[in-house]
mmCIF file of C-alpha atoms and ligand atoms in Angstrom:
data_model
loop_
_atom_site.group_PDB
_atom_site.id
_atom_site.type_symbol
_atom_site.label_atom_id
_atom_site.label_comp_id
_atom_site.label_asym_id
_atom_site.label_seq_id
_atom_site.Cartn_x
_atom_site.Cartn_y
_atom_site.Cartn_z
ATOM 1 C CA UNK A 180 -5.618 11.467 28.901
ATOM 2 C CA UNK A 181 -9.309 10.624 29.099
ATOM 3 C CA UNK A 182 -10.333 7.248 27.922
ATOM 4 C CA UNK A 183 -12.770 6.823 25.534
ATOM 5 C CA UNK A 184 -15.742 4.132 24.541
ATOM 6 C CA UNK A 185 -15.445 2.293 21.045
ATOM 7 C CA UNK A 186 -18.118 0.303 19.394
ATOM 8 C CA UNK A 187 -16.645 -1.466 16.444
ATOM 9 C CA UNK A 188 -17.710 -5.092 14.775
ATOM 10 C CA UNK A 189 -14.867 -7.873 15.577
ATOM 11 C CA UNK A 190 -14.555 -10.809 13.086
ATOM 12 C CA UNK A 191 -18.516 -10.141 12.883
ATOM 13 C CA UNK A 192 -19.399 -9.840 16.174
ATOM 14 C CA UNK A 193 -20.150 -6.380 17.623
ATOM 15 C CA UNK A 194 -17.562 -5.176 20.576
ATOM 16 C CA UNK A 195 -17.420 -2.059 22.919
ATOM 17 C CA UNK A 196 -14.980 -1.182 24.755
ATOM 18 C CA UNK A 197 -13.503 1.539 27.252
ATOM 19 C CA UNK A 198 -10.051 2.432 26.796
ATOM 20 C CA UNK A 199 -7.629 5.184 27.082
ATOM 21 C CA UNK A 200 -7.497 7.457 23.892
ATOM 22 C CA UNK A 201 -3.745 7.065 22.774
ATOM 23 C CA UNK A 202 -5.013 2.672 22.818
ATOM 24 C CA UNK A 203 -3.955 1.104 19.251
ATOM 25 C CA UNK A 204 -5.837 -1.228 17.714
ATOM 26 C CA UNK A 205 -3.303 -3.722 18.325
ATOM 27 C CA UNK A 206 -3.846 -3.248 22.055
ATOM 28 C CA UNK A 207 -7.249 -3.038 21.967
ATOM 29 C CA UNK A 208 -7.973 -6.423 20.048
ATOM 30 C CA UNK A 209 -4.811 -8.183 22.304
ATOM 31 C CA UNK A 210 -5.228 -6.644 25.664
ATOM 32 C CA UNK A 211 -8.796 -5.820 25.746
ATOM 33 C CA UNK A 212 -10.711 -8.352 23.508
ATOM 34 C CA UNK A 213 -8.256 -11.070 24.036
ATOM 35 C CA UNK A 214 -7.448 -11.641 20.139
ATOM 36 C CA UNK A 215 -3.839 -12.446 21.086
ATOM 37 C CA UNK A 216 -4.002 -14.146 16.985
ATOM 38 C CA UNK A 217 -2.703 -10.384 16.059
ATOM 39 C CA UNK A 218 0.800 -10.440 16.864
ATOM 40 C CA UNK A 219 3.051 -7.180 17.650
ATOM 41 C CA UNK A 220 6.633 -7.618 16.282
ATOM 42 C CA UNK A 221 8.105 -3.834 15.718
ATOM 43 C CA UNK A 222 4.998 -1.464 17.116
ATOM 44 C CA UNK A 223 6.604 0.636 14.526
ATOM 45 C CA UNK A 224 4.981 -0.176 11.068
ATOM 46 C CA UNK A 225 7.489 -2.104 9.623
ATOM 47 C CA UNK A 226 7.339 -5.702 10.553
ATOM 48 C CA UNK A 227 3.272 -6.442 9.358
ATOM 49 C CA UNK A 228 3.037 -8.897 11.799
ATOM 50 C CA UNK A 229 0.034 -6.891 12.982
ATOM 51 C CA UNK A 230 -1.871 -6.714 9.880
ATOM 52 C CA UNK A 231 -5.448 -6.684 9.908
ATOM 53 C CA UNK A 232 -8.298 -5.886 7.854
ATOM 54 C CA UNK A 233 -9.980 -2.682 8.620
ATOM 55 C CA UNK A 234 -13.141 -1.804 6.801
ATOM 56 C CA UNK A 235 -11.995 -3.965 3.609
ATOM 57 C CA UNK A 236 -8.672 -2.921 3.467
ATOM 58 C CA UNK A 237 -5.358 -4.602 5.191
ATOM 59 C CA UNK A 238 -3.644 -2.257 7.421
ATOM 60 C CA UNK A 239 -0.926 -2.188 10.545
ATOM 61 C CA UNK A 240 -2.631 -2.238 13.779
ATOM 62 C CA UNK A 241 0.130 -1.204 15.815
ATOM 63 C CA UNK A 242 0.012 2.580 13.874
ATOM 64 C CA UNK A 243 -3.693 2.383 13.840
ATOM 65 C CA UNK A 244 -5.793 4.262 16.737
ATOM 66 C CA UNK A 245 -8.213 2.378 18.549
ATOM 67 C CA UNK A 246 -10.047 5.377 18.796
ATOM 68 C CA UNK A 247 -10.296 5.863 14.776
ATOM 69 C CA UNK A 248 -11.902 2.313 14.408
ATOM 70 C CA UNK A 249 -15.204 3.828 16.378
ATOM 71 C CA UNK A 250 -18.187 2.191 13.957
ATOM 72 C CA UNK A 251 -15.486 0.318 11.749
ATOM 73 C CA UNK A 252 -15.568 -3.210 10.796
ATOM 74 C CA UNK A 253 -12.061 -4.867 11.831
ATOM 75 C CA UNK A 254 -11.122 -8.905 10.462
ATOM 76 C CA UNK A 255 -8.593 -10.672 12.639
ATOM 77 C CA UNK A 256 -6.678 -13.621 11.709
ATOM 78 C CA UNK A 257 -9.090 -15.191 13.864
ATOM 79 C CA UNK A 258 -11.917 -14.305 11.732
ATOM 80 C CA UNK A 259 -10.510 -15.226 8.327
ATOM 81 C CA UNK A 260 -13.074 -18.214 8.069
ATOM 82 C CA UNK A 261 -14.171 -18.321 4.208
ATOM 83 C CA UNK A 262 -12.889 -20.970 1.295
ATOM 84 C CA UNK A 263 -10.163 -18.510 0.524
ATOM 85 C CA UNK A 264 -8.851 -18.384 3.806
ATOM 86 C CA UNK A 265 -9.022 -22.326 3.635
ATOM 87 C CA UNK A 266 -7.332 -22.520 0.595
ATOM 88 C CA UNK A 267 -4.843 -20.155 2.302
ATOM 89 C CA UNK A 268 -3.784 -22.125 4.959
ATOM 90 C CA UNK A 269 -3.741 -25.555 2.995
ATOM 91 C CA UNK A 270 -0.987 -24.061 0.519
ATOM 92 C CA UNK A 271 1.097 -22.102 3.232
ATOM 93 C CA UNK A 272 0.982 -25.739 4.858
ATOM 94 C CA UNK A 273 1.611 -28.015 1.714
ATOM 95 C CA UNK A 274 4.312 -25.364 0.464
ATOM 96 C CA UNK A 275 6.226 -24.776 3.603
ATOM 97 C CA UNK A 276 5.345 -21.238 4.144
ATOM 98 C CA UNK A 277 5.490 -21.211 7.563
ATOM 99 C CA UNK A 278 7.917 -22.156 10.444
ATOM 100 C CA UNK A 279 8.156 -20.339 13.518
ATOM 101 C CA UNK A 280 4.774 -18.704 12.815
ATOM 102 C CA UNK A 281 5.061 -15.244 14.760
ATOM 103 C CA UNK A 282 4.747 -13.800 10.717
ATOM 104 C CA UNK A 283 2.064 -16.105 9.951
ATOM 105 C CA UNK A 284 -0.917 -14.149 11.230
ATOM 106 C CA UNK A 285 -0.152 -10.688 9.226
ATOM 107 C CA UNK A 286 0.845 -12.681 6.427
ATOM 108 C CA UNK A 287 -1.851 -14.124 5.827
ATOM 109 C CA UNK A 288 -4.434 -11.648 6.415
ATOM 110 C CA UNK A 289 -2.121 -9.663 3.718
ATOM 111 C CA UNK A 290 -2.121 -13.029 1.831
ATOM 112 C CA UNK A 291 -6.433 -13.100 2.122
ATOM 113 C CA UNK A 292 -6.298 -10.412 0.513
ATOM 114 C CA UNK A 293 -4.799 -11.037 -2.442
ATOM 115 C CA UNK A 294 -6.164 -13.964 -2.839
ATOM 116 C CA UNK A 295 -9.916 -12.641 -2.532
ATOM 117 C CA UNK A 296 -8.782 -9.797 -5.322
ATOM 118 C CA UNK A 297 -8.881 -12.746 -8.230
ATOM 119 C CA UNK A 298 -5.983 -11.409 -9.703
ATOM 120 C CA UNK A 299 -2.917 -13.655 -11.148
ATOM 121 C CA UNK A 300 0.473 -12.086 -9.707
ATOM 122 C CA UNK A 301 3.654 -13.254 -11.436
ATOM 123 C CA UNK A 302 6.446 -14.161 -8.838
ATOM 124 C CA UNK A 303 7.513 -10.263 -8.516
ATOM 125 C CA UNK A 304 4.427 -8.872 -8.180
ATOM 126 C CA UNK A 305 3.745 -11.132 -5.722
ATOM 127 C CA UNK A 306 7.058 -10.543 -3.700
ATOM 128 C CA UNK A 307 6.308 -6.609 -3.891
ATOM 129 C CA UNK A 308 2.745 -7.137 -2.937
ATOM 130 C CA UNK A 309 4.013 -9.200 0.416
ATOM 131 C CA UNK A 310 6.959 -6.911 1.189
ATOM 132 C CA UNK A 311 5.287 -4.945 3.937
ATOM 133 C CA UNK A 312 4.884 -8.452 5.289
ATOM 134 C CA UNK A 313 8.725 -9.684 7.024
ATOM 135 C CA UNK A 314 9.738 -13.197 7.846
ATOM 136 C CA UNK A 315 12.670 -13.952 9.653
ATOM 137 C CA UNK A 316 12.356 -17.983 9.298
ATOM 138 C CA UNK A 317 11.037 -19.151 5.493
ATOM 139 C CA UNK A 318 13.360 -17.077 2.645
ATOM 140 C CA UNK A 319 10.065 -16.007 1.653
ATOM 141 C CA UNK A 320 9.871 -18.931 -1.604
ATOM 142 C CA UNK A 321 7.303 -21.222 0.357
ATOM 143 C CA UNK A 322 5.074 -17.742 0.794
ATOM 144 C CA UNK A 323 5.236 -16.827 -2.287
ATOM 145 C CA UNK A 324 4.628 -20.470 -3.828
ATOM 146 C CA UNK A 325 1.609 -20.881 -1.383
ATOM 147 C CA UNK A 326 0.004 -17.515 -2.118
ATOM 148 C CA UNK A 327 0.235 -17.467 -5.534
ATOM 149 C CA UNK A 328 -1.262 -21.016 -5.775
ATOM 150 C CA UNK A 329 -4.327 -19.920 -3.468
ATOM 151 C CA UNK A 330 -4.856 -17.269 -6.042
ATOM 152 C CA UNK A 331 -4.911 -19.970 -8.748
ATOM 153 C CA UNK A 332 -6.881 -22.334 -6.535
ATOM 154 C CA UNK A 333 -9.490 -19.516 -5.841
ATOM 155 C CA UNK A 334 -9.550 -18.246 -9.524
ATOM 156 C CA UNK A 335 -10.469 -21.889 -10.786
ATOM 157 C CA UNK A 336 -12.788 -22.458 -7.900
ATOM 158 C CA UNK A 337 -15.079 -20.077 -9.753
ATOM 159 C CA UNK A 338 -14.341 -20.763 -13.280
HETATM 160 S S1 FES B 554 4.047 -4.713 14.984
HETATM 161 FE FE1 FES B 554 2.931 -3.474 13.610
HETATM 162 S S2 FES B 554 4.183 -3.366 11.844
HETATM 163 FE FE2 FES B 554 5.400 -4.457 13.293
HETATM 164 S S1 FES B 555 7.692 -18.183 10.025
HETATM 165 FE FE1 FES B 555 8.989 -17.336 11.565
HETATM 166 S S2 FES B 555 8.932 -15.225 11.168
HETATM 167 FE FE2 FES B 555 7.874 -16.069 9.481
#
């Protein structure tokens, strides 16, 4: 299989790189950018810990082709640098939300999201709007607490 040249923005900055076609994202920001903050659990779409934002919108990096992202703006866990993404990691911190960390990443690029939406989730919406998202360490409560009080952090940040 040939390889084939991508030119995508990383976390803001521009990036090319060279690649062999069948390259996922995943690989492409671990192996050939160095990002190792994008974690592979599954490589199968199921776990999230791969989640990043592509082009505004959260997906799995492991399913995603590198070669699909060609002109494509991509957000890393490394890049989530804004107040929400501050707020983010002071509530997954003050509300237990985190303890092994090989989630964390995914999470909380799925979490960003959310938060950055404005929107008040009760508890189960919340749960079913992390669910592509597993953790094998928290029970899930200390997520859920910390997201859902970055949304309400963010929300009155602006009122
Ligand atoms: S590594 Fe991509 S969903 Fe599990
Ligand atoms: S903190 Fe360990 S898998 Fe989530």
């Amino acid at each position: 299989m040939p390889d084939v040249t991508i030119r995508l923005t990383v976390n803001g900055r521009p990036r090319t790189a060279t690649v062999p076609a069948r390259t996922s994202l995943a690989d492409l920001l671990r192996d050939h950018l160095h990002l190792t903050g994008t974690h592979l659990g599954c490589e199968q779409g199921v776990c999230g810990a791969c989640t990043v934002r592509l082009d505004e919108l959260p997906v799995r990096a492991c399913l995603t082709l590198a070669a699909a992202c060609d002109g494509s703006e991509v957000v890393t866990v490394e890049g989530l640098d804004d107040p929400d993404a501050d707020r983010l990691r002071a509530c997954f911190s003050r509300e237990g939300g985190l303890q092994c960390g090989f989630c964390t990443p995914g999470m909380l690029v799925s979490a960003h999201d959310l938060v950055r939406r404005r929107t008040v989730l009760d508890r189960d919406e919340l749960c079913l709007a992390l669910a592509g998202n597993v953790c094998r360490c928290t029970g899930y409560l200390g997520i859920v607490r910390a997201v859902g009080a970055a949304i309400a952090e963010g929300i009155e940040a602006e009122a």
